Amino acid sequence: MSNVDISPVERDLLVSYQLTQARPAYLAPDAFVAARVVSKADVSERLHEALTKAGMLLTAPPPGASVASSGDAITVDTSRFDRHFVKEVPFLPAFALRRTVSLLFFWEEECMRMRSLEREEEELKQLRSQNSADMHAELDMRLEAVRMKRAMLPSQRQHETSHLSHVDHEELPAYD
């Protein structure tokens, strides 16, 4: 991890903050303060506004507006980064700018994860409505597992999959 990456603690802070929002996939105006990318709420709001104006962030639909699915939206468009990006946020120091970019790439991945979990939950709900009552207990258990995955913080997920990156060092036979 380089010094411009957001730390695991900052990722957890961002995710836990966003999970308190009505539409967690959409970064709140003060999300940058929550993740400690900037230290002042007004700077966070200005940054959010500038990123939204540049098309890098989608704004959350107003409360009550119907949305096909909250997880369907990838609310960050990192393909909009170009050499003119710095001009969009002239009030931001270079270090905070790099950390913002890191946060946006992280949040894009989180949106993809949320969308995947949302689709899995919808599939399970559909299966539950189509199957007999004897399958409901198993499908309810799987639905609860999806809800628990959605609430997991990034640091908790790393522990869940740490066995996948562990390489067993097998002693190979020596040839003379």
Short mmCIF file of C-alpha atoms in Angstrom, two decimals:
data_model
loop_
_atom_site.label_atom_id
_atom_site.label_comp_id
_atom_site.label_asym_id
_atom_site.label_seq_id
_atom_site.Cartn_x
_atom_site.Cartn_y
_atom_site.Cartn_z
CA MET A 1 0.00 0.00 0.00
CA SER A 2 1.42 3.37 -0.95
CA ASN A 3 0.85 6.50 1.11
CA VAL A 4 -1.82 7.75 -1.32
CA ASP A 5 -3.95 4.63 -1.01
CA ILE A 6 -6.75 4.77 1.46
CA SER A 7 -6.00 2.52 4.39
CA PRO A 8 -8.09 -0.48 5.46
CA VAL A 9 -9.39 1.58 8.38
CA GLU A 10 -10.44 4.40 6.04
CA ARG A 11 -12.14 1.90 3.74
CA ASP A 12 -14.05 0.52 6.71
CA LEU A 13 -15.01 4.04 7.79
CA LEU A 14 -16.31 4.85 4.32
CA VAL A 15 -18.30 1.64 3.94
CA SER A 16 -19.79 1.82 7.44
CA TYR A 17 -20.75 5.47 6.83
CA GLN A 18 -22.28 4.74 3.44
CA LEU A 19 -24.30 1.82 4.84
CA THR A 20 -26.13 4.36 7.04
CA GLN A 21 -27.31 6.28 3.96
CA ALA A 22 -30.70 5.73 2.30
CA ARG A 23 -28.94 4.76 -0.94
CA PRO A 24 -25.54 3.42 0.11
CA ALA A 25 -24.19 2.99 -3.43
CA TYR A 26 -24.30 6.75 -3.98
CA LEU A 27 -21.44 8.56 -2.25
CA ALA A 28 -22.82 11.12 0.16
CA PRO A 29 -21.45 14.69 -0.02
CA ASP A 30 -19.61 14.20 3.27
CA ALA A 31 -18.25 10.73 2.43
CA PHE A 32 -14.79 12.20 1.83
CA VAL A 33 -14.68 13.43 5.42
CA ALA A 34 -15.95 10.07 6.67
CA ALA A 35 -13.08 8.34 4.84
CA ARG A 36 -10.58 10.94 6.09
CA VAL A 37 -9.59 12.01 2.59
CA VAL A 38 -10.31 15.61 3.54
CA SER A 39 -10.73 17.07 7.01
CA LYS A 40 -13.54 19.59 6.54
CA ALA A 41 -17.17 18.99 5.61
CA ASP A 42 -17.34 22.03 3.32
CA VAL A 43 -14.32 20.80 1.33
CA SER A 44 -15.93 17.36 1.08
CA GLU A 45 -19.14 18.91 -0.24
CA ARG A 46 -17.23 21.03 -2.77
CA LEU A 47 -15.30 17.96 -3.90
CA HIS A 48 -18.52 15.95 -4.25
CA GLU A 49 -20.11 18.77 -6.25
CA ALA A 50 -17.07 19.08 -8.55
CA LEU A 51 -16.92 15.32 -9.15
CA THR A 52 -20.64 15.23 -9.87
CA LYS A 53 -20.36 18.17 -12.28
CA ALA A 54 -17.47 16.40 -14.06
CA GLY A 55 -19.62 13.28 -14.46
CA MET A 56 -17.46 11.12 -12.21
CA LEU A 57 -20.18 10.67 -9.59
CA LEU A 58 -23.87 10.04 -10.04
CA THR A 59 -26.17 11.90 -7.72
CA ALA A 60 -28.57 9.90 -5.59
CA PRO A 61 -32.17 10.00 -6.80
CA PRO A 62 -34.46 11.99 -4.51
CA PRO A 63 -36.17 10.03 -1.72
CA GLY A 64 -39.27 8.30 -2.98
CA ALA A 65 -38.08 8.20 -6.59
CA SER A 66 -38.36 4.75 -8.03
CA VAL A 67 -35.11 3.12 -9.02
CA ALA A 68 -34.94 -0.25 -10.74
CA SER A 69 -32.52 -1.47 -8.11
CA SER A 70 -30.24 0.34 -5.72
CA GLY A 71 -27.41 -2.04 -6.58
CA ASP A 72 -27.80 -1.64 -10.34
CA ALA A 73 -26.02 1.67 -10.43
CA ILE A 74 -22.28 1.90 -10.65
CA THR A 75 -22.22 5.37 -9.17
CA VAL A 76 -18.58 6.18 -9.95
CA ASP A 77 -17.27 6.54 -13.48
CA THR A 78 -13.49 6.28 -13.30
CA SER A 79 -13.27 6.33 -17.09
CA ARG A 80 -13.85 10.09 -16.83
CA PHE A 81 -10.38 10.66 -15.37
CA ASP A 82 -8.21 12.48 -17.83
CA ARG A 83 -5.39 14.99 -17.84
CA HIS A 84 -7.87 17.80 -17.13
CA PHE A 85 -9.09 16.23 -13.90
CA VAL A 86 -6.86 18.47 -11.78
CA LYS A 87 -8.65 21.53 -13.18
CA GLU A 88 -11.98 20.19 -11.89
CA VAL A 89 -10.80 20.41 -8.27
CA PRO A 90 -8.27 23.27 -8.04
CA PHE A 91 -8.99 23.73 -4.32
CA LEU A 92 -7.70 20.27 -3.46
CA PRO A 93 -4.03 19.68 -2.56
CA ALA A 94 -2.21 17.12 -4.71
CA PHE A 95 -1.98 14.56 -1.91
CA ALA A 96 -5.74 14.72 -1.24
CA LEU A 97 -6.36 14.56 -4.98
CA ARG A 98 -4.42 11.29 -5.28
CA ARG A 99 -6.27 9.87 -2.27
CA THR A 100 -9.57 10.91 -3.86
CA VAL A 101 -8.69 8.99 -7.01
CA SER A 102 -7.82 5.96 -4.87
CA LEU A 103 -11.12 6.26 -3.02
CA LEU A 104 -13.10 6.50 -6.25
CA PHE A 105 -11.50 3.37 -7.70
CA PHE A 106 -12.20 1.56 -4.42
CA TRP A 107 -15.81 2.75 -4.43
CA GLU A 108 -16.30 1.62 -8.02
CA GLU A 109 -15.29 -1.89 -6.93
CA GLU A 110 -17.66 -1.64 -3.95
CA CYS A 111 -20.52 -0.69 -6.28
CA MET A 112 -19.82 -3.76 -8.40
CA ARG A 113 -19.86 -5.88 -5.26
CA MET A 114 -23.14 -4.31 -4.10
CA ARG A 115 -24.70 -4.90 -7.51
CA SER A 116 -23.65 -8.55 -7.46
CA LEU A 117 -25.11 -9.06 -3.98
CA GLU A 118 -28.30 -7.23 -4.94
CA ARG A 119 -28.78 -9.50 -7.94
CA GLU A 120 -28.09 -12.58 -5.85
CA GLU A 121 -30.69 -11.45 -3.31
CA GLU A 122 -33.27 -10.81 -6.06
CA GLU A 123 -32.65 -14.28 -7.51
CA LEU A 124 -33.12 -15.89 -4.12
CA LYS A 125 -36.33 -13.96 -3.50
CA GLN A 126 -37.63 -15.03 -6.88
CA LEU A 127 -36.72 -18.67 -6.18
CA ARG A 128 -38.41 -18.43 -2.79
CA SER A 129 -41.65 -17.18 -4.34
CA GLN A 130 -41.61 -19.98 -6.94
CA ASN A 131 -40.74 -22.91 -4.65
CA SER A 132 -42.72 -24.86 -2.12
CA ALA A 133 -42.62 -24.12 1.59
CA ASP A 134 -40.12 -26.92 2.29
CA MET A 135 -37.42 -24.95 0.41
CA HIS A 136 -38.18 -21.68 2.21
CA ALA A 137 -35.98 -22.41 5.22
CA GLU A 138 -32.89 -23.01 3.07
CA LEU A 139 -33.59 -20.01 0.84
CA ASP A 140 -34.18 -17.81 3.90
CA MET A 141 -30.83 -18.91 5.27
CA ARG A 142 -29.14 -18.04 1.97
CA LEU A 143 -30.92 -14.66 1.90
CA GLU A 144 -29.65 -13.92 5.39
CA ALA A 145 -26.12 -14.87 4.28
CA VAL A 146 -26.35 -12.33 1.43
CA ARG A 147 -27.56 -9.63 3.83
CA MET A 148 -24.66 -10.41 6.15
CA LYS A 149 -22.18 -10.20 3.25
CA ARG A 150 -23.59 -6.81 2.33
CA ALA A 151 -22.99 -5.52 5.87
CA MET A 152 -19.41 -6.81 6.06
CA LEU A 153 -16.67 -4.22 6.17
CA PRO A 154 -13.71 -4.60 3.80
CA SER A 155 -11.36 -5.61 6.62
CA GLN A 156 -13.72 -8.42 7.60
CA ARG A 157 -13.88 -9.67 4.03
CA GLN A 158 -10.11 -9.97 3.77
CA HIS A 159 -10.10 -12.39 6.67
CA GLU A 160 -12.86 -14.38 5.01
CA THR A 161 -10.75 -14.99 1.89
CA SER A 162 -7.22 -14.92 3.28
CA HIS A 163 -6.91 -18.69 2.84
CA LEU A 164 -7.20 -18.24 -0.93
CA SER A 165 -3.98 -16.26 -1.21
CA HIS A 166 -2.03 -18.51 1.14
CA VAL A 167 0.32 -20.64 -0.93
CA ASP A 168 1.38 -23.96 0.49
CA HIS A 169 5.07 -24.40 0.05
CA GLU A 170 5.34 -28.00 -0.91
CA GLU A 171 8.73 -29.64 -0.70
CA LEU A 172 9.61 -30.73 -4.22
CA PRO A 173 11.81 -33.73 -4.78
CA ALA A 174 15.46 -32.98 -5.47
CA TYR A 175 17.07 -34.40 -8.59
CA ASP A 176 20.73 -35.24 -8.59
#
